[in-house]
Short mmCIF file of N, CA, C and O in Angstrom, two decimals:
data_model
loop_
_atom_site.label_atom_id
_atom_site.label_comp_id
_atom_site.label_asym_id
_atom_site.label_seq_id
_atom_site.Cartn_x
_atom_site.Cartn_y
_atom_site.Cartn_z
N MET A 1 46.15 15.78 -67.09
CA MET A 1 45.81 16.53 -65.96
C MET A 1 45.22 18.14 -66.55
O MET A 1 47.13 18.45 -67.51
N ASN A 2 44.57 18.84 -67.09
CA ASN A 2 44.69 19.83 -67.96
C ASN A 2 44.27 21.72 -67.10
O ASN A 2 43.61 21.45 -66.05
N PRO A 3 45.92 21.66 -66.99
CA PRO A 3 45.60 23.33 -66.08
C PRO A 3 45.08 24.47 -66.83
O PRO A 3 44.55 24.10 -67.82
N ILE A 4 44.28 24.81 -65.82
CA ILE A 4 43.51 26.20 -66.69
C ILE A 4 44.46 27.10 -66.59
O ILE A 4 45.56 27.32 -66.11
N SER A 5 44.56 27.61 -68.06
CA SER A 5 45.37 28.17 -68.67
C SER A 5 45.24 30.20 -68.33
O SER A 5 43.86 30.20 -67.48
N PRO A 6 46.14 30.91 -67.88
CA PRO A 6 46.06 32.20 -67.44
C PRO A 6 44.96 32.80 -67.89
O PRO A 6 45.01 34.00 -67.37
N SER A 7 44.77 32.92 -69.23
CA SER A 7 44.09 33.57 -70.12
C SER A 7 42.59 33.49 -69.66
O SER A 7 42.03 34.21 -69.41
N ARG A 8 42.09 32.32 -68.91
CA ARG A 8 41.22 31.83 -68.52
C ARG A 8 40.40 32.56 -67.11
O ARG A 8 39.38 32.41 -66.39
N LEU A 9 41.11 33.10 -66.23
CA LEU A 9 41.44 32.72 -65.38
C LEU A 9 40.55 34.40 -64.17
O LEU A 9 39.82 34.06 -63.69
N PRO A 10 40.49 35.77 -65.12
CA PRO A 10 39.58 36.65 -64.94
C PRO A 10 38.27 36.01 -65.17
O PRO A 10 37.22 36.16 -64.42
N LEU A 11 37.73 35.07 -66.35
CA LEU A 11 36.53 34.62 -66.28
C LEU A 11 36.07 34.25 -65.06
O LEU A 11 35.42 34.10 -64.49
N LEU A 12 37.22 32.87 -64.61
CA LEU A 12 36.61 31.83 -63.52
C LEU A 12 36.46 33.30 -61.68
O LEU A 12 35.26 33.05 -61.59
N GLN A 13 37.13 34.26 -62.74
CA GLN A 13 36.77 34.79 -61.12
C GLN A 13 35.94 35.20 -61.22
O GLN A 13 35.10 35.86 -59.77
N GLY A 14 35.40 35.86 -62.55
CA GLY A 14 34.43 36.92 -62.40
C GLY A 14 32.99 36.10 -62.25
O GLY A 14 31.55 36.21 -61.76
N ALA A 15 32.97 34.63 -62.69
CA ALA A 15 31.90 33.90 -62.08
C ALA A 15 31.84 33.86 -60.48
O ALA A 15 30.53 33.35 -60.71
N SER A 16 32.88 33.61 -59.93
CA SER A 16 32.43 33.12 -58.23
C SER A 16 32.02 34.49 -57.81
O SER A 16 31.56 33.91 -56.82
N ARG A 17 31.68 35.45 -58.40
CA ARG A 17 30.94 36.61 -57.94
C ARG A 17 29.96 36.80 -58.73
O ARG A 17 28.96 36.89 -57.61
N VAL A 18 29.53 36.25 -58.95
CA VAL A 18 28.35 36.11 -60.21
C VAL A 18 27.51 34.69 -59.86
O VAL A 18 25.87 34.95 -59.64
N VAL A 19 27.65 33.78 -59.43
CA VAL A 19 27.11 32.85 -59.01
C VAL A 19 26.32 33.18 -57.72
O VAL A 19 25.27 32.97 -57.97
N PRO A 20 27.09 33.08 -56.56
CA PRO A 20 26.35 33.66 -56.01
C PRO A 20 24.44 34.40 -55.52
O PRO A 20 23.68 34.73 -55.34
N ILE A 21 24.78 35.80 -56.13
CA ILE A 21 24.27 36.67 -57.11
C ILE A 21 22.81 35.42 -57.95
O ILE A 21 21.55 35.91 -57.82
N VAL A 22 23.40 34.94 -58.71
CA VAL A 22 22.47 34.25 -59.31
C VAL A 22 21.47 33.56 -58.56
O VAL A 22 19.94 32.90 -59.25
N LEU A 23 22.01 32.18 -57.51
CA LEU A 23 21.69 31.66 -57.00
C LEU A 23 20.69 32.19 -56.25
O LEU A 23 19.28 32.26 -56.01
N ALA A 24 20.84 33.50 -55.59
CA ALA A 24 20.79 34.63 -54.86
C ALA A 24 18.31 34.76 -55.24
O ALA A 24 17.68 34.59 -54.40
N LEU A 25 19.41 34.77 -56.60
CA LEU A 25 17.81 35.21 -57.38
C LEU A 25 17.16 34.67 -57.39
O LEU A 25 16.10 34.62 -57.45
N LEU A 26 17.17 33.16 -57.85
CA LEU A 26 16.73 32.02 -57.99
C LEU A 26 15.40 31.94 -57.15
O LEU A 26 14.49 31.41 -56.75
N ALA A 27 16.38 31.91 -55.82
CA ALA A 27 15.90 31.43 -54.14
C ALA A 27 15.39 32.21 -54.03
O ALA A 27 13.93 32.19 -53.17
N GLY A 28 15.64 33.63 -53.73
CA GLY A 28 14.56 34.71 -53.69
C GLY A 28 13.58 34.25 -53.45
O GLY A 28 12.69 34.82 -52.78
N PRO A 29 12.39 34.51 -54.91
CA PRO A 29 11.04 33.97 -54.52
C PRO A 29 10.44 33.14 -53.50
O PRO A 29 9.44 33.19 -53.22
N ALA A 30 11.43 32.09 -53.09
CA ALA A 30 10.65 31.50 -52.07
C ALA A 30 10.61 31.13 -51.25
O ALA A 30 10.20 30.91 -50.10
N PHE A 31 11.29 32.58 -50.93
CA PHE A 31 11.57 33.36 -49.60
C PHE A 31 11.14 35.12 -49.26
O PHE A 31 11.15 35.30 -48.41
N ALA A 32 11.05 35.21 -50.13
CA ALA A 32 10.28 36.38 -50.23
C ALA A 32 8.70 36.67 -49.79
O ALA A 32 7.91 35.99 -49.29
N ALA A 33 8.92 37.87 -48.47
CA ALA A 33 7.84 37.99 -47.97
C ALA A 33 7.51 39.37 -48.32
O ALA A 33 8.69 40.26 -47.73
N ASP A 34 6.60 40.19 -47.82
CA ASP A 34 5.84 41.64 -48.11
C ASP A 34 4.96 41.74 -46.88
O ASP A 34 4.74 43.12 -47.10
N THR A 35 4.96 41.40 -45.65
CA THR A 35 4.52 41.04 -44.70
C THR A 35 4.71 40.53 -43.81
O THR A 35 5.55 39.65 -43.52
N THR A 36 3.49 40.58 -42.16
CA THR A 36 4.40 39.77 -41.22
C THR A 36 3.09 39.52 -40.27
O THR A 36 1.51 40.10 -40.56
N ALA A 37 2.66 38.38 -39.92
CA ALA A 37 1.59 38.69 -39.46
C ALA A 37 1.07 39.48 -38.69
O ALA A 37 -0.16 39.25 -38.59
N ALA A 38 1.63 39.57 -38.21
CA ALA A 38 0.95 40.80 -36.69
C ALA A 38 1.52 42.21 -37.88
O ALA A 38 -0.01 42.37 -36.76
N GLU A 39 0.91 42.45 -39.30
CA GLU A 39 0.61 43.49 -40.09
C GLU A 39 -0.22 42.86 -41.15
O GLU A 39 -1.39 43.89 -40.49
N GLN A 40 -0.23 41.61 -40.93
CA GLN A 40 -2.00 41.07 -41.75
C GLN A 40 -2.82 41.38 -40.06
O GLN A 40 -4.05 41.93 -40.28
N ARG A 41 -2.57 41.25 -38.53
CA ARG A 41 -3.81 40.96 -37.40
C ARG A 41 -3.83 42.85 -37.62
O ARG A 41 -4.86 43.00 -37.40
N ASP A 42 -2.85 43.31 -37.26
CA ASP A 42 -3.30 44.81 -37.98
C ASP A 42 -4.06 45.80 -38.76
O ASP A 42 -4.29 46.31 -38.83
N ARG A 43 -3.62 44.87 -39.81
CA ARG A 43 -4.53 45.74 -40.87
C ARG A 43 -6.32 45.48 -40.89
O ARG A 43 -7.15 46.18 -40.81
N TRP A 44 -5.99 43.70 -40.78
CA TRP A 44 -7.96 43.71 -40.29
C TRP A 44 -8.45 44.17 -38.64
O TRP A 44 -9.27 44.16 -38.46
N SER A 45 -7.84 44.72 -37.90
CA SER A 45 -7.73 45.24 -36.76
C SER A 45 -7.84 46.47 -37.46
O SER A 45 -9.24 46.84 -36.24
N VAL A 46 -7.43 47.33 -37.80
CA VAL A 46 -7.62 48.93 -38.23
C VAL A 46 -9.02 48.83 -39.08
O VAL A 46 -9.74 49.53 -39.10
N GLN A 47 -9.12 47.79 -40.48
CA GLN A 47 -10.49 47.57 -40.86
C GLN A 47 -11.56 47.09 -39.62
O GLN A 47 -12.49 47.55 -40.38
N ALA A 48 -11.59 46.79 -39.26
CA ALA A 48 -12.50 45.46 -38.26
C ALA A 48 -13.10 47.24 -36.37
O ALA A 48 -13.76 47.21 -36.00
N GLY A 49 -11.60 48.48 -36.97
CA GLY A 49 -12.10 49.19 -35.85
C GLY A 49 -11.58 49.14 -34.14
O GLY A 49 -12.02 49.42 -33.48
N ALA A 50 -10.91 47.45 -33.89
CA ALA A 50 -10.72 47.41 -32.79
C ALA A 50 -9.48 46.16 -33.27
O ALA A 50 -9.84 45.73 -34.06
N PRO A 51 -9.13 46.26 -31.82
CA PRO A 51 -7.65 44.77 -31.81
C PRO A 51 -7.90 43.54 -31.73
O PRO A 51 -9.15 42.98 -31.43
N GLY A 52 -7.11 43.12 -32.55
CA GLY A 52 -7.57 41.40 -32.88
C GLY A 52 -7.71 40.70 -30.93
O GLY A 52 -7.27 41.66 -30.33
N ARG A 53 -8.26 39.84 -30.37
CA ARG A 53 -9.27 39.29 -29.58
C ARG A 53 -8.78 37.97 -29.05
O ARG A 53 -9.34 37.21 -30.31
N VAL A 54 -7.62 37.26 -28.57
CA VAL A 54 -6.80 36.52 -28.47
C VAL A 54 -7.83 34.97 -28.15
O VAL A 54 -8.13 34.14 -28.18
N ASP A 55 -8.72 35.66 -26.81
CA ASP A 55 -9.87 34.33 -26.53
C ASP A 55 -11.20 34.24 -27.45
O ASP A 55 -11.68 33.18 -27.84
N ALA A 56 -11.10 35.65 -28.25
CA ALA A 56 -12.64 35.84 -29.59
C ALA A 56 -11.79 34.26 -30.30
O ALA A 56 -12.67 33.62 -31.28
N GLY A 57 -10.59 35.07 -30.85
CA GLY A 57 -10.37 34.03 -31.63
C GLY A 57 -9.76 32.54 -31.58
O GLY A 57 -10.47 31.86 -32.79
N ARG A 58 -9.28 32.01 -30.21
CA ARG A 58 -9.36 30.68 -30.12
C ARG A 58 -10.58 29.87 -30.16
O ARG A 58 -11.15 28.82 -30.68
N SER A 59 -11.46 30.25 -30.02
CA SER A 59 -13.09 30.87 -29.77
C SER A 59 -14.00 30.25 -31.03
O SER A 59 -14.33 29.34 -31.43
N PHE A 60 -13.15 31.62 -32.13
CA PHE A 60 -13.27 30.84 -33.46
C PHE A 60 -12.86 30.05 -34.44
O PHE A 60 -13.28 29.61 -35.30
N PHE A 61 -11.37 29.80 -34.08
CA PHE A 61 -11.04 28.83 -34.89
C PHE A 61 -11.56 27.16 -34.22
O PHE A 61 -10.94 26.25 -35.47
N THR A 62 -12.13 27.02 -32.95
CA THR A 62 -12.03 25.46 -32.18
C THR A 62 -13.86 25.41 -32.60
O THR A 62 -13.87 23.99 -32.91
N ARG A 63 -14.82 26.87 -32.79
CA ARG A 63 -15.63 26.29 -33.42
C ARG A 63 -16.09 25.91 -34.94
O ARG A 63 -15.53 25.61 -35.34
N THR A 64 -17.62 25.24 -35.18
CA THR A 64 -17.84 24.27 -36.03
C THR A 64 -18.97 25.79 -37.03
O THR A 64 -19.12 25.58 -38.30
N HIS A 65 -19.06 26.78 -36.25
CA HIS A 65 -20.18 27.97 -37.02
C HIS A 65 -21.59 27.12 -37.71
O HIS A 65 -21.97 27.69 -38.54
N GLY A 66 -21.42 26.30 -37.07
CA GLY A 66 -23.26 25.12 -37.89
C GLY A 66 -22.55 24.32 -39.02
O GLY A 66 -23.68 23.86 -39.44
N GLY A 67 -21.49 24.48 -39.19
CA GLY A 67 -20.93 23.13 -40.90
C GLY A 67 -20.37 21.99 -39.67
O GLY A 67 -20.50 21.73 -38.65
N GLU A 68 -19.96 21.50 -40.51
CA GLU A 68 -19.26 20.46 -39.83
C GLU A 68 -17.62 20.28 -39.66
O GLU A 68 -17.57 19.41 -38.72
N TRP A 69 -17.08 22.15 -40.67
CA TRP A 69 -15.68 21.45 -40.52
C TRP A 69 -15.68 22.99 -39.56
O TRP A 69 -16.45 23.82 -38.99
N SER A 70 -14.58 22.97 -38.40
CA SER A 70 -13.89 24.50 -38.11
C SER A 70 -12.52 24.50 -38.82
O SER A 70 -11.92 23.60 -38.64
N CYS A 71 -12.19 25.55 -37.81
CA CYS A 71 -10.09 25.86 -38.29
C CYS A 71 -9.82 24.59 -38.35
O CYS A 71 -9.07 24.00 -39.07
N ALA A 72 -9.88 24.09 -36.82
CA ALA A 72 -9.70 23.15 -36.13
C ALA A 72 -9.26 21.80 -37.21
O ALA A 72 -8.43 21.41 -37.03
N SER A 73 -10.18 21.55 -37.08
CA SER A 73 -10.63 20.27 -38.20
C SER A 73 -9.58 20.06 -38.77
O SER A 73 -9.43 18.78 -39.32
N CYS A 74 -8.70 21.16 -39.62
CA CYS A 74 -7.34 20.45 -40.77
C CYS A 74 -5.90 21.73 -40.23
O CYS A 74 -5.35 20.32 -40.41
N HIS A 75 -6.74 22.41 -40.27
CA HIS A 75 -4.84 22.27 -38.85
C HIS A 75 -4.61 22.59 -37.41
O HIS A 75 -3.76 22.68 -36.55
N GLY A 76 -5.57 21.30 -37.02
CA GLY A 76 -5.27 20.97 -35.08
C GLY A 76 -5.39 21.89 -34.12
O GLY A 76 -6.07 22.91 -34.37
N ASN A 77 -5.16 21.72 -33.69
CA ASN A 77 -5.86 22.39 -31.53
C ASN A 77 -4.91 21.85 -30.74
O ASN A 77 -4.73 20.47 -30.30
N PRO A 78 -4.03 22.77 -30.43
CA PRO A 78 -3.78 23.81 -31.17
C PRO A 78 -2.66 23.77 -32.59
O PRO A 78 -2.52 22.87 -32.54
N PRO A 79 -2.97 25.21 -33.03
CA PRO A 79 -2.41 24.91 -34.85
C PRO A 79 -0.65 24.50 -34.87
O PRO A 79 -0.10 26.02 -35.41
N ILE A 80 -0.48 24.14 -33.90
CA ILE A 80 1.41 24.79 -34.04
C ILE A 80 2.55 23.47 -34.83
O ILE A 80 3.14 22.94 -35.12
N ALA A 81 1.67 22.65 -34.88
CA ALA A 81 1.69 21.30 -35.64
C ALA A 81 1.33 21.06 -37.60
O ALA A 81 0.75 22.09 -37.87
N ALA A 82 1.58 20.31 -38.12
CA ALA A 82 1.63 20.00 -39.45
C ALA A 82 0.12 19.53 -39.17
O ALA A 82 -0.53 18.56 -38.50
N GLY A 83 -1.07 19.68 -39.76
CA GLY A 83 -2.27 19.72 -39.83
C GLY A 83 -2.40 18.72 -41.11
O GLY A 83 -1.44 19.00 -41.91
N LYS A 84 -3.80 18.22 -41.96
CA LYS A 84 -3.97 17.44 -42.79
C LYS A 84 -5.83 17.92 -43.33
O LYS A 84 -6.84 17.67 -42.27
N HIS A 85 -5.95 18.34 -44.48
CA HIS A 85 -7.25 18.83 -44.89
C HIS A 85 -8.17 17.57 -44.29
O HIS A 85 -7.85 16.23 -44.26
N ALA A 86 -9.38 17.99 -44.33
CA ALA A 86 -9.92 17.45 -43.73
C ALA A 86 -10.64 16.08 -44.27
O ALA A 86 -10.52 14.53 -44.25
N SER A 87 -10.90 16.74 -45.98
CA SER A 87 -11.37 15.40 -46.91
C SER A 87 -10.41 15.43 -47.73
O SER A 87 -10.39 13.46 -48.59
N THR A 88 -9.24 15.60 -48.12
CA THR A 88 -7.95 15.04 -49.36
C THR A 88 -7.22 14.39 -48.29
O THR A 88 -6.03 14.40 -49.17
N ASP A 89 -6.79 14.90 -47.22
CA ASP A 89 -5.36 14.48 -46.33
C ASP A 89 -4.37 15.35 -47.17
O ASP A 89 -2.97 14.76 -46.39
N LYS A 90 -4.25 16.52 -47.70
CA LYS A 90 -3.26 16.94 -48.10
C LYS A 90 -2.46 17.56 -46.60
O LYS A 90 -3.08 17.78 -45.92
N ARG A 91 -0.74 17.64 -46.91
CA ARG A 91 -0.62 18.20 -45.67
C ARG A 91 -0.76 19.33 -45.67
O ARG A 91 -0.18 20.01 -46.46
N ILE A 92 -0.30 20.60 -43.96
CA ILE A 92 -0.82 22.29 -44.31
C ILE A 92 0.26 22.28 -43.35
O ILE A 92 0.17 21.58 -42.23
N ALA A 93 1.07 22.74 -43.75
CA ALA A 93 2.16 23.49 -42.17
C ALA A 93 1.15 23.92 -41.26
O ALA A 93 0.23 24.25 -41.46
N PRO A 94 2.02 24.13 -40.67
CA PRO A 94 1.77 24.76 -39.06
C PRO A 94 0.97 25.81 -38.94
O PRO A 94 1.63 27.62 -40.08
N MET A 95 0.39 26.73 -38.73
CA MET A 95 -1.22 27.78 -38.56
C MET A 95 -0.32 28.69 -37.61
O MET A 95 -0.09 30.15 -37.96
N ALA A 96 0.38 28.57 -36.39
CA ALA A 96 0.72 29.90 -35.76
C ALA A 96 1.90 29.63 -35.75
O ALA A 96 2.99 29.18 -36.09
N PRO A 97 2.80 31.48 -36.73
CA PRO A 97 3.74 31.76 -36.92
C PRO A 97 4.94 31.41 -36.51
O PRO A 97 5.40 31.06 -37.15
N ALA A 98 4.84 31.06 -34.84
CA ALA A 98 6.18 30.88 -34.03
C ALA A 98 6.54 29.41 -34.76
O ALA A 98 7.60 29.15 -33.93
N PHE A 99 5.62 28.77 -34.76
CA PHE A 99 6.14 27.09 -35.47
C PHE A 99 6.12 27.10 -37.44
O PHE A 99 6.58 26.02 -37.50
N ASN A 100 6.02 28.21 -37.65
CA ASN A 100 5.90 28.32 -38.80
C ASN A 100 6.37 29.60 -39.49
O ASN A 100 5.39 30.61 -40.11
N ALA A 101 8.20 29.86 -39.99
CA ALA A 101 8.39 31.07 -40.02
C ALA A 101 7.46 31.64 -41.47
O ALA A 101 7.29 33.13 -41.63
N GLN A 102 6.80 31.36 -42.59
CA GLN A 102 6.18 31.24 -43.65
C GLN A 102 4.61 31.83 -43.79
O GLN A 102 3.78 32.46 -44.56
N ALA A 103 4.56 31.76 -42.02
CA ALA A 103 2.91 32.16 -41.65
C ALA A 103 2.60 33.34 -41.79
O ALA A 103 3.52 33.95 -41.35
N PHE A 104 1.54 33.90 -43.28
CA PHE A 104 1.11 35.33 -42.74
C PHE A 104 1.90 36.38 -43.54
O PHE A 104 1.84 37.01 -43.73
N THR A 105 3.29 36.19 -44.80
CA THR A 105 4.18 36.52 -44.74
C THR A 105 3.81 36.96 -46.64
O THR A 105 4.60 37.17 -46.76
N ASP A 106 2.51 36.71 -46.60
CA ASP A 106 2.44 36.44 -47.83
C ASP A 106 0.57 37.54 -48.12
O ASP A 106 -0.30 36.26 -48.07
N THR A 107 0.33 38.59 -48.66
CA THR A 107 -0.38 39.06 -48.54
C THR A 107 -1.51 38.77 -49.48
O THR A 107 -2.44 38.48 -48.88
N ALA A 108 -0.88 38.62 -50.22
CA ALA A 108 -2.08 37.61 -51.22
C ALA A 108 -2.64 36.15 -51.21
O ALA A 108 -3.88 35.82 -50.73
N LYS A 109 -1.33 35.48 -50.33
CA LYS A 109 -2.05 34.20 -50.13
C LYS A 109 -2.75 34.03 -49.43
O LYS A 109 -3.17 33.56 -49.09
N THR A 110 -2.18 34.78 -48.03
CA THR A 110 -3.24 34.97 -47.15
C THR A 110 -4.65 35.37 -47.54
O THR A 110 -5.39 34.67 -46.76
N ASP A 111 -5.01 36.34 -48.32
CA ASP A 111 -5.93 37.11 -48.30
C ASP A 111 -6.77 36.13 -48.93
O ASP A 111 -8.43 35.06 -48.59
N LYS A 112 -6.08 34.79 -50.05
CA LYS A 112 -6.33 33.91 -50.80
C LYS A 112 -7.34 33.20 -50.07
O LYS A 112 -8.10 32.18 -50.00
N TRP A 113 -6.46 32.26 -49.07
CA TRP A 113 -6.67 31.63 -48.58
C TRP A 113 -8.17 31.82 -47.17
O TRP A 113 -8.80 31.06 -46.67
N PHE A 114 -7.73 32.95 -46.64
CA PHE A 114 -8.56 33.10 -45.84
C PHE A 114 -10.06 32.91 -46.27
O PHE A 114 -11.24 33.04 -45.62
N ARG A 115 -9.80 33.75 -47.87
CA ARG A 115 -11.67 33.82 -48.38
C ARG A 115 -12.07 32.30 -48.81
O ARG A 115 -12.75 32.33 -48.29
N ARG A 116 -10.79 31.34 -49.23
CA ARG A 116 -10.84 29.49 -49.26
C ARG A 116 -11.80 29.33 -48.06
O ARG A 116 -12.77 28.19 -47.88
N ASN A 117 -10.82 29.39 -47.09
CA ASN A 117 -11.09 29.21 -45.67
C ASN A 117 -12.54 28.97 -45.41
O ASN A 117 -13.29 28.84 -44.51
N CYS A 118 -12.96 30.05 -45.14
CA CYS A 118 -13.89 31.20 -44.73
C CYS A 118 -15.25 30.37 -45.33
O CYS A 118 -15.51 29.94 -44.52
N LYS A 119 -14.69 30.52 -46.28
CA LYS A 119 -15.97 30.04 -47.07
C LYS A 119 -16.78 28.71 -46.50
O LYS A 119 -17.98 28.40 -46.79
N ASP A 120 -15.62 27.45 -46.72
CA ASP A 120 -14.92 26.05 -46.16
C ASP A 120 -16.72 25.78 -44.84
O ASP A 120 -17.25 24.84 -45.00
N VAL A 121 -15.74 26.94 -44.23
CA VAL A 121 -16.18 26.82 -42.34
C VAL A 121 -17.45 27.59 -42.20
O VAL A 121 -18.28 26.86 -41.96
N LEU A 122 -17.11 28.91 -42.62
CA LEU A 122 -18.84 29.19 -42.52
C LEU A 122 -20.02 29.64 -43.25
O LEU A 122 -20.87 30.59 -43.50
N SER A 123 -18.95 29.53 -44.90
CA SER A 123 -20.04 28.97 -46.01
C SER A 123 -20.55 30.95 -46.23
O SER A 123 -21.07 31.33 -47.18
N ARG A 124 -19.54 31.81 -46.11
CA ARG A 124 -19.76 33.49 -46.81
C ARG A 124 -17.67 33.41 -45.99
O ARG A 124 -16.79 32.94 -45.77
N GLU A 125 -17.14 34.49 -45.66
CA GLU A 125 -15.89 35.39 -46.03
C GLU A 125 -15.96 35.68 -44.79
O GLU A 125 -16.98 35.96 -44.56
N CYS A 126 -15.08 35.43 -44.21
CA CYS A 126 -14.42 36.03 -42.55
C CYS A 126 -14.61 37.56 -42.80
O CYS A 126 -14.69 38.38 -44.06
N SER A 127 -15.37 38.18 -41.57
CA SER A 127 -14.83 39.69 -41.92
C SER A 127 -13.92 39.87 -41.12
O SER A 127 -13.03 39.81 -41.13
N ALA A 128 -13.07 40.91 -41.18
CA ALA A 128 -11.88 41.82 -40.94
C ALA A 128 -12.08 41.40 -39.55
O ALA A 128 -10.45 41.49 -38.45
N ARG A 129 -12.86 41.76 -38.16
CA ARG A 129 -12.99 41.50 -36.50
C ARG A 129 -12.54 40.37 -36.31
O ARG A 129 -11.84 39.55 -36.29
N GLU A 130 -13.16 38.69 -37.34
CA GLU A 130 -12.82 37.43 -36.83
C GLU A 130 -11.22 37.57 -38.08
O GLU A 130 -10.97 36.63 -37.15
N LYS A 131 -11.01 37.56 -38.66
CA LYS A 131 -9.34 37.73 -39.20
C LYS A 131 -8.36 37.84 -38.51
O LYS A 131 -7.43 37.34 -38.18
N ALA A 132 -8.99 39.58 -37.47
CA ALA A 132 -7.72 39.94 -36.37
C ALA A 132 -8.33 39.14 -35.19
O ALA A 132 -7.12 38.89 -34.74
N ASP A 133 -8.97 38.52 -34.93
CA ASP A 133 -9.31 37.63 -33.70
C ASP A 133 -8.31 36.18 -33.74
O ASP A 133 -7.63 36.31 -33.21
N VAL A 134 -8.67 35.46 -34.89
CA VAL A 134 -7.93 34.89 -35.31
C VAL A 134 -6.50 34.76 -35.14
O VAL A 134 -5.12 34.04 -34.90
N LEU A 135 -5.66 35.52 -36.35
CA LEU A 135 -4.13 36.25 -35.51
C LEU A 135 -3.73 36.50 -34.37
O LEU A 135 -2.92 36.44 -34.41
N ALA A 136 -5.11 37.56 -33.56
CA ALA A 136 -3.92 37.20 -32.22
C ALA A 136 -4.22 35.82 -31.83
O ALA A 136 -2.94 35.97 -30.98
N TYR A 137 -5.03 34.83 -31.96
CA TYR A 137 -4.98 33.73 -31.49
C TYR A 137 -3.35 33.07 -32.35
O TYR A 137 -2.77 32.63 -30.67
N LEU A 138 -3.55 33.08 -32.89
CA LEU A 138 -2.42 32.71 -33.99
C LEU A 138 -0.92 32.69 -33.10
O LEU A 138 0.02 32.65 -32.68
N LEU A 139 -0.72 34.10 -33.11
CA LEU A 139 0.28 35.10 -32.87
C LEU A 139 0.88 35.17 -30.85
O LEU A 139 1.59 35.11 -31.07
N SER A 140 -0.53 34.59 -30.42
CA SER A 140 -0.33 34.31 -29.24
C SER A 140 0.63 32.71 -28.82
O SER A 140 0.64 32.25 -28.04
N LEU A 141 0.53 32.05 -29.67
CA LEU A 141 0.82 30.17 -29.34
C LEU A 141 1.99 30.45 -29.43
O LEU A 141 2.74 31.02 -30.44
N LYS A 142 2.78 30.05 -28.24
CA LYS A 142 4.50 30.06 -28.24
C LYS A 142 4.65 28.51 -28.39
O LYS A 142 4.14 27.84 -27.66
N PRO A 143 6.52 28.73 -28.38
CA PRO A 143 6.78 26.83 -28.13
C PRO A 143 7.07 26.94 -27.26
O PRO A 143 7.28 27.84 -25.77
#
């Protein structure tokens, strides 16, 4: 057995304080959030000039809008469990914030996915009003 020399104890004690900080910094980006789903809804409500409407959001989410897909095609109806992409079968985390703590907490990702998914469902970007309505609906879903 090799005992630790007394001259190395200060080094080890310092490391015991540094390691948790380094681990927190490494894990930080995985849990970083610059917003909340409610703040996103409010942002789009301001842009739309009206608050998001739960019933309009539910209707929007479940309609096909003239194409073959609706939001619910991949995200489920209601979107409280994991869904899967209609053509790739890739797993999609639950959309409703009460069932997925990370949903809508990153502004850049939220904007990117709304842009992509709206183009898939509508063949255009969603309006601020449509986004506010969808978020109002998703925020209304509770366990």
